[in-house]
Amino acid sequence: RLLVSSRVAQLAAAAVIVVAAMLSLHLWNPLGAEVYTVGQTVEALRKIETAHAFCTDWQGHKLEIWIRPDPATGANDFICVTEAERDYAVISTPHVSYYYYPGRNVVRIVRGQIITSDLDLVRTIESLTQEADRQGDSVEIGRKVTDRYGEVITIHCVGAASEFEAWIDPQTKLLLGIEYVRCSNPGQVVKSFDEIRYDEPVPERLL
C-alpha cells in the first residue's frame, strides 16, 4: 500500500510539473481570473480586415506598411510597403507585384508575391507554439507597463534563429508591436513593428 501510494504521489508530482510547463508556455494568469492564450491573438488577427503598420528595418529606415489578409485563408492577399526616405513603394499580391519609384516615375512588374513571411502577422504569432516546441525555443509570456501602450501582455521568444518580443493588447488580444533583437533569416526586412492600426481603409492611391 505504501509502494502504491508512493508511485501515485510520483505520478501526481510529474503531472503537476507537466501542467506547470504548459501554463508557462501558453498562458498568462495575472489575477487568477483571466487567462491569456496565444490562440486568442491568432483568432483576433484572423478577424481583421486590414493592418496599417509603422516599422523600422535593420538599417534604421522607417517603413509604412499596409496589409490586407484573405478572410478565407488568413494569408495576405495584399501588401504595400512604402519608404519615403528612399522614395519607393512595393505592392505585392499572390499573382503580381509592383515596384514603384515616384521620383523617377518608374514601375517594375514582377510575377507572384515577393513579400511574404515577416509581414504575415498571423503566421508570426501562430508559429510561436508550433515551432518553439519543435525547435526547442524558449517562449515566456508575462506582462509589463510600456510608455506607448501602458500595460501589455508580452511574448518573449528566444531561439537559435531569432529573438524577439511581441506586445499584446490585454483587451482586444490584438498584436500591438514586435521588436526583434536578432534574426538570422536574410530575407527578413522588418526589425520592429513600432505601431499597428487595424481596420483602416487602404488608400485608393495604393490599390
C-alpha positions as semicolon CSV with decimal commas, in nm:
position;residue;x (nm);y (nm);z (nm)
1;R;0,000;0,000;0,000
2;L;0,289;0,231;0,080
3;L;0,455;0,147;-0,252
4;V;0,133;0,219;-0,442
5;S;0,084;0,547;-0,258
6;S;0,443;0,646;-0,332
7;R;0,403;0,568;-0,702
8;V;0,078;0,767;-0,721
9;A;0,248;1,060;-0,549
10;Q;0,534;1,049;-0,803
11;L;0,291;1,044;-1,095
12;A;0,091;1,330;-0,944
13;A;0,407;1,536;-0,896
14;A;0,512;1,467;-1,256
15;A;0,169;1,573;-1,379
16;V;0,197;1,898;-1,187
17;I;0,535;1,967;-1,348
18;V;0,397;1,898;-1,699
19;V;0,091;2,119;-1,643
20;A;0,309;2,397;-1,500
21;A;0,536;2,380;-1,805
22;M;0,237;2,407;-2,039
23;L;0,100;2,702;-1,845
24;S;0,429;2,887;-1,858
25;L;0,446;2,839;-2,236
26;H;0,089;2,921;-2,331
27;L;-0,088;3,103;-2,050
28;W;-0,071;3,421;-1,851
29;N;-0,286;3,446;-1,540
30;P;-0,219;3,776;-1,358
31;L;-0,501;3,770;-1,101
32;G;-0,614;3,411;-1,102
33;A;-0,926;3,504;-1,302
34;E;-0,822;3,593;-1,654
35;V;-0,621;3,352;-1,866
36;Y;-0,440;3,451;-2,187
37;T;-0,352;3,206;-2,462
38;V;-0,157;3,268;-2,783
39;G;-0,454;3,123;-2,970
40;Q;-0,664;3,423;-2,868
41;T;-0,431;3,657;-3,059
42;V;-0,430;3,425;-3,360
43;E;-0,811;3,423;-3,357
44;A;-0,828;3,803;-3,321
45;L;-0,583;3,858;-3,607
46;R;-0,783;3,628;-3,835
47;K;-1,082;3,861;-3,799
48;I;-0,914;4,186;-3,905
49;E;-0,980;4,346;-4,242
50;T;-0,656;4,545;-4,266
51;A;-0,341;4,622;-4,068
52;H;-0,158;4,954;-4,105
53;A;0,191;4,927;-3,956
54;F;0,473;5,172;-3,895
55;C;0,801;4,982;-3,891
56;T;1,180;5,008;-3,878
57;D;1,414;4,791;-4,085
58;W;1,755;4,656;-3,982
59;Q;1,932;4,963;-4,128
60;G;1,714;5,205;-3,932
61;H;1,495;5,311;-4,226
62;K;1,129;5,388;-4,148
63;L;0,866;5,189;-4,340
64;E;0,490;5,226;-4,369
65;I;0,308;4,902;-4,444
66;W;-0,048;4,812;-4,538
67;I;-0,162;4,451;-4,506
68;R;-0,496;4,303;-4,615
69;P;-0,549;3,935;-4,531
70;D;-0,765;3,695;-4,726
71;P;-1,055;3,611;-4,486
72;A;-1,078;3,258;-4,626
73;T;-0,713;3,157;-4,583
74;G;-0,568;3,410;-4,337
75;A;-0,274;3,465;-4,574
76;N;-0,204;3,816;-4,701
77;D;-0,364;3,891;-5,039
78;F;-0,234;4,250;-5,047
79;I;0,082;4,406;-4,901
80;C;0,211;4,756;-4,967
81;V;0,545;4,880;-4,830
82;T;0,643;5,245;-4,874
83;E;0,960;5,423;-4,771
84;A;0,972;5,799;-4,811
85;E;1,345;5,829;-4,741
86;R;1,448;5,614;-5,036
87;D;1,142;5,709;-5,246
88;Y;0,989;5,375;-5,334
89;A;0,678;5,164;-5,287
90;V;0,627;4,790;-5,330
91;I;0,282;4,641;-5,380
92;S;0,266;4,262;-5,358
93;T;-0,028;4,029;-5,428
94;P;-0,037;3,649;-5,476
95;H;-0,031;3,689;-5,856
96;V;0,171;4,000;-5,931
97;S;0,393;4,256;-5,757
98;Y;0,492;4,611;-5,844
99;Y;0,795;4,826;-5,760
100;Y;0,712;5,195;-5,792
101;Y;0,966;5,479;-5,777
102;P;0,762;5,804;-5,769
103;G;1,061;6,038;-5,813
104;R;1,169;5,860;-6,131
105;N;0,815;5,775;-6,243
106;V;0,923;5,413;-6,294
107;V;0,718;5,097;-6,236
108;R;0,868;4,745;-6,241
109;I;0,632;4,446;-6,257
110;V;0,722;4,102;-6,118
111;R;0,512;3,785;-6,130
112;G;0,398;3,640;-5,797
113;Q;0,405;3,761;-5,439
114;I;0,751;3,883;-5,344
115;I;0,674;3,984;-4,983
116;T;0,563;3,703;-4,756
117;S;0,686;3,566;-4,425
118;D;0,798;3,850;-4,199
119;L;0,485;4,054;-4,273
120;D;0,243;3,768;-4,203
121;L;0,122;3,865;-3,854
122;V;-0,092;3,554;-3,803
123;R;0,191;3,321;-3,901
124;T;0,438;3,503;-3,676
125;I;0,219;3,454;-3,369
126;E;0,080;3,114;-3,464
127;S;0,429;2,968;-3,512
128;L;0,527;3,052;-3,154
129;T;0,368;2,743;-3,001
130;Q;0,433;2,519;-3,302
131;E;0,794;2,594;-3,395
132;A;0,903;2,664;-3,037
133;D;0,800;2,316;-2,928
134;R;0,960;2,158;-3,234
135;Q;1,287;2,351;-3,229
136;G;1,334;2,382;-2,855
137;D;1,291;2,761;-2,849
138;S;1,213;2,935;-2,522
139;V;0,882;3,124;-2,500
140;E;0,788;3,330;-2,196
141;I;0,452;3,501;-2,152
142;G;0,415;3,779;-1,897
143;R;0,318;4,141;-1,862
144;K;0,478;4,482;-1,828
145;V;0,399;4,852;-1,849
146;T;0,520;5,040;-2,158
147;D;0,540;5,412;-2,226
148;R;0,341;5,383;-2,551
149;Y;0,070;5,130;-2,468
150;G;0,051;5,114;-2,089
151;E;0,013;4,761;-1,952
152;V;0,056;4,488;-2,215
153;I;0,087;4,112;-2,240
154;T;0,439;4,021;-2,353
155;I;0,553;3,718;-2,551
156;H;0,932;3,683;-2,544
157;C;1,078;3,418;-2,776
158;V;1,444;3,313;-2,775
159;G;1,570;3,058;-3,026
160;A;1,866;2,967;-3,240
161;A;1,731;3,159;-3,541
162;S;1,588;3,467;-3,372
163;E;1,495;3,654;-3,056
164;F;1,200;3,892;-3,031
165;E;0,932;4,028;-2,802
166;A;0,570;4,084;-2,902
167;W;0,324;4,309;-2,719
168;I;-0,044;4,217;-2,698
169;D;-0,343;4,434;-2,605
170;P;-0,497;4,272;-2,293
171;Q;-0,848;4,378;-2,400
172;T;-0,865;4,305;-2,773
173;K;-0,585;4,041;-2,774
174;L;-0,455;4,202;-3,094
175;L;-0,086;4,245;-3,164
176;L;0,038;4,595;-3,077
177;G;0,402;4,566;-3,184
178;I;0,704;4,340;-3,224
179;E;1,072;4,410;-3,167
180;Y;1,344;4,174;-3,288
181;V;1,675;4,161;-3,105
182;R;1,832;3,937;-3,370
183;C;1,728;3,728;-3,669
184;S;1,934;3,502;-3,894
185;N;1,679;3,498;-4,176
186;P;1,842;3,708;-4,453
187;G;1,501;3,771;-4,613
188;Q;1,351;3,940;-4,307
189;V;1,329;4,312;-4,371
190;V;1,147;4,439;-4,063
191;K;1,330;4,472;-3,731
192;S;1,038;4,620;-3,539
193;F;0,667;4,685;-3,579
194;D;0,655;5,010;-3,383
195;E;0,280;5,067;-3,416
196;I;-0,005;4,871;-3,574
197;R;-0,352;5,008;-3,651
198;Y;-0,635;4,781;-3,754
199;D;-0,929;4,800;-3,995
200;E;-0,836;5,131;-4,156
201;P;-0,935;5,152;-4,525
202;V;-0,642;5,115;-4,766
203;P;-0,593;5,446;-4,953
204;E;-0,728;5,439;-5,307
205;R;-0,394;5,552;-5,448
206;L;-0,237;5,224;-5,334
207;L;-0,497;4,990;-5,480
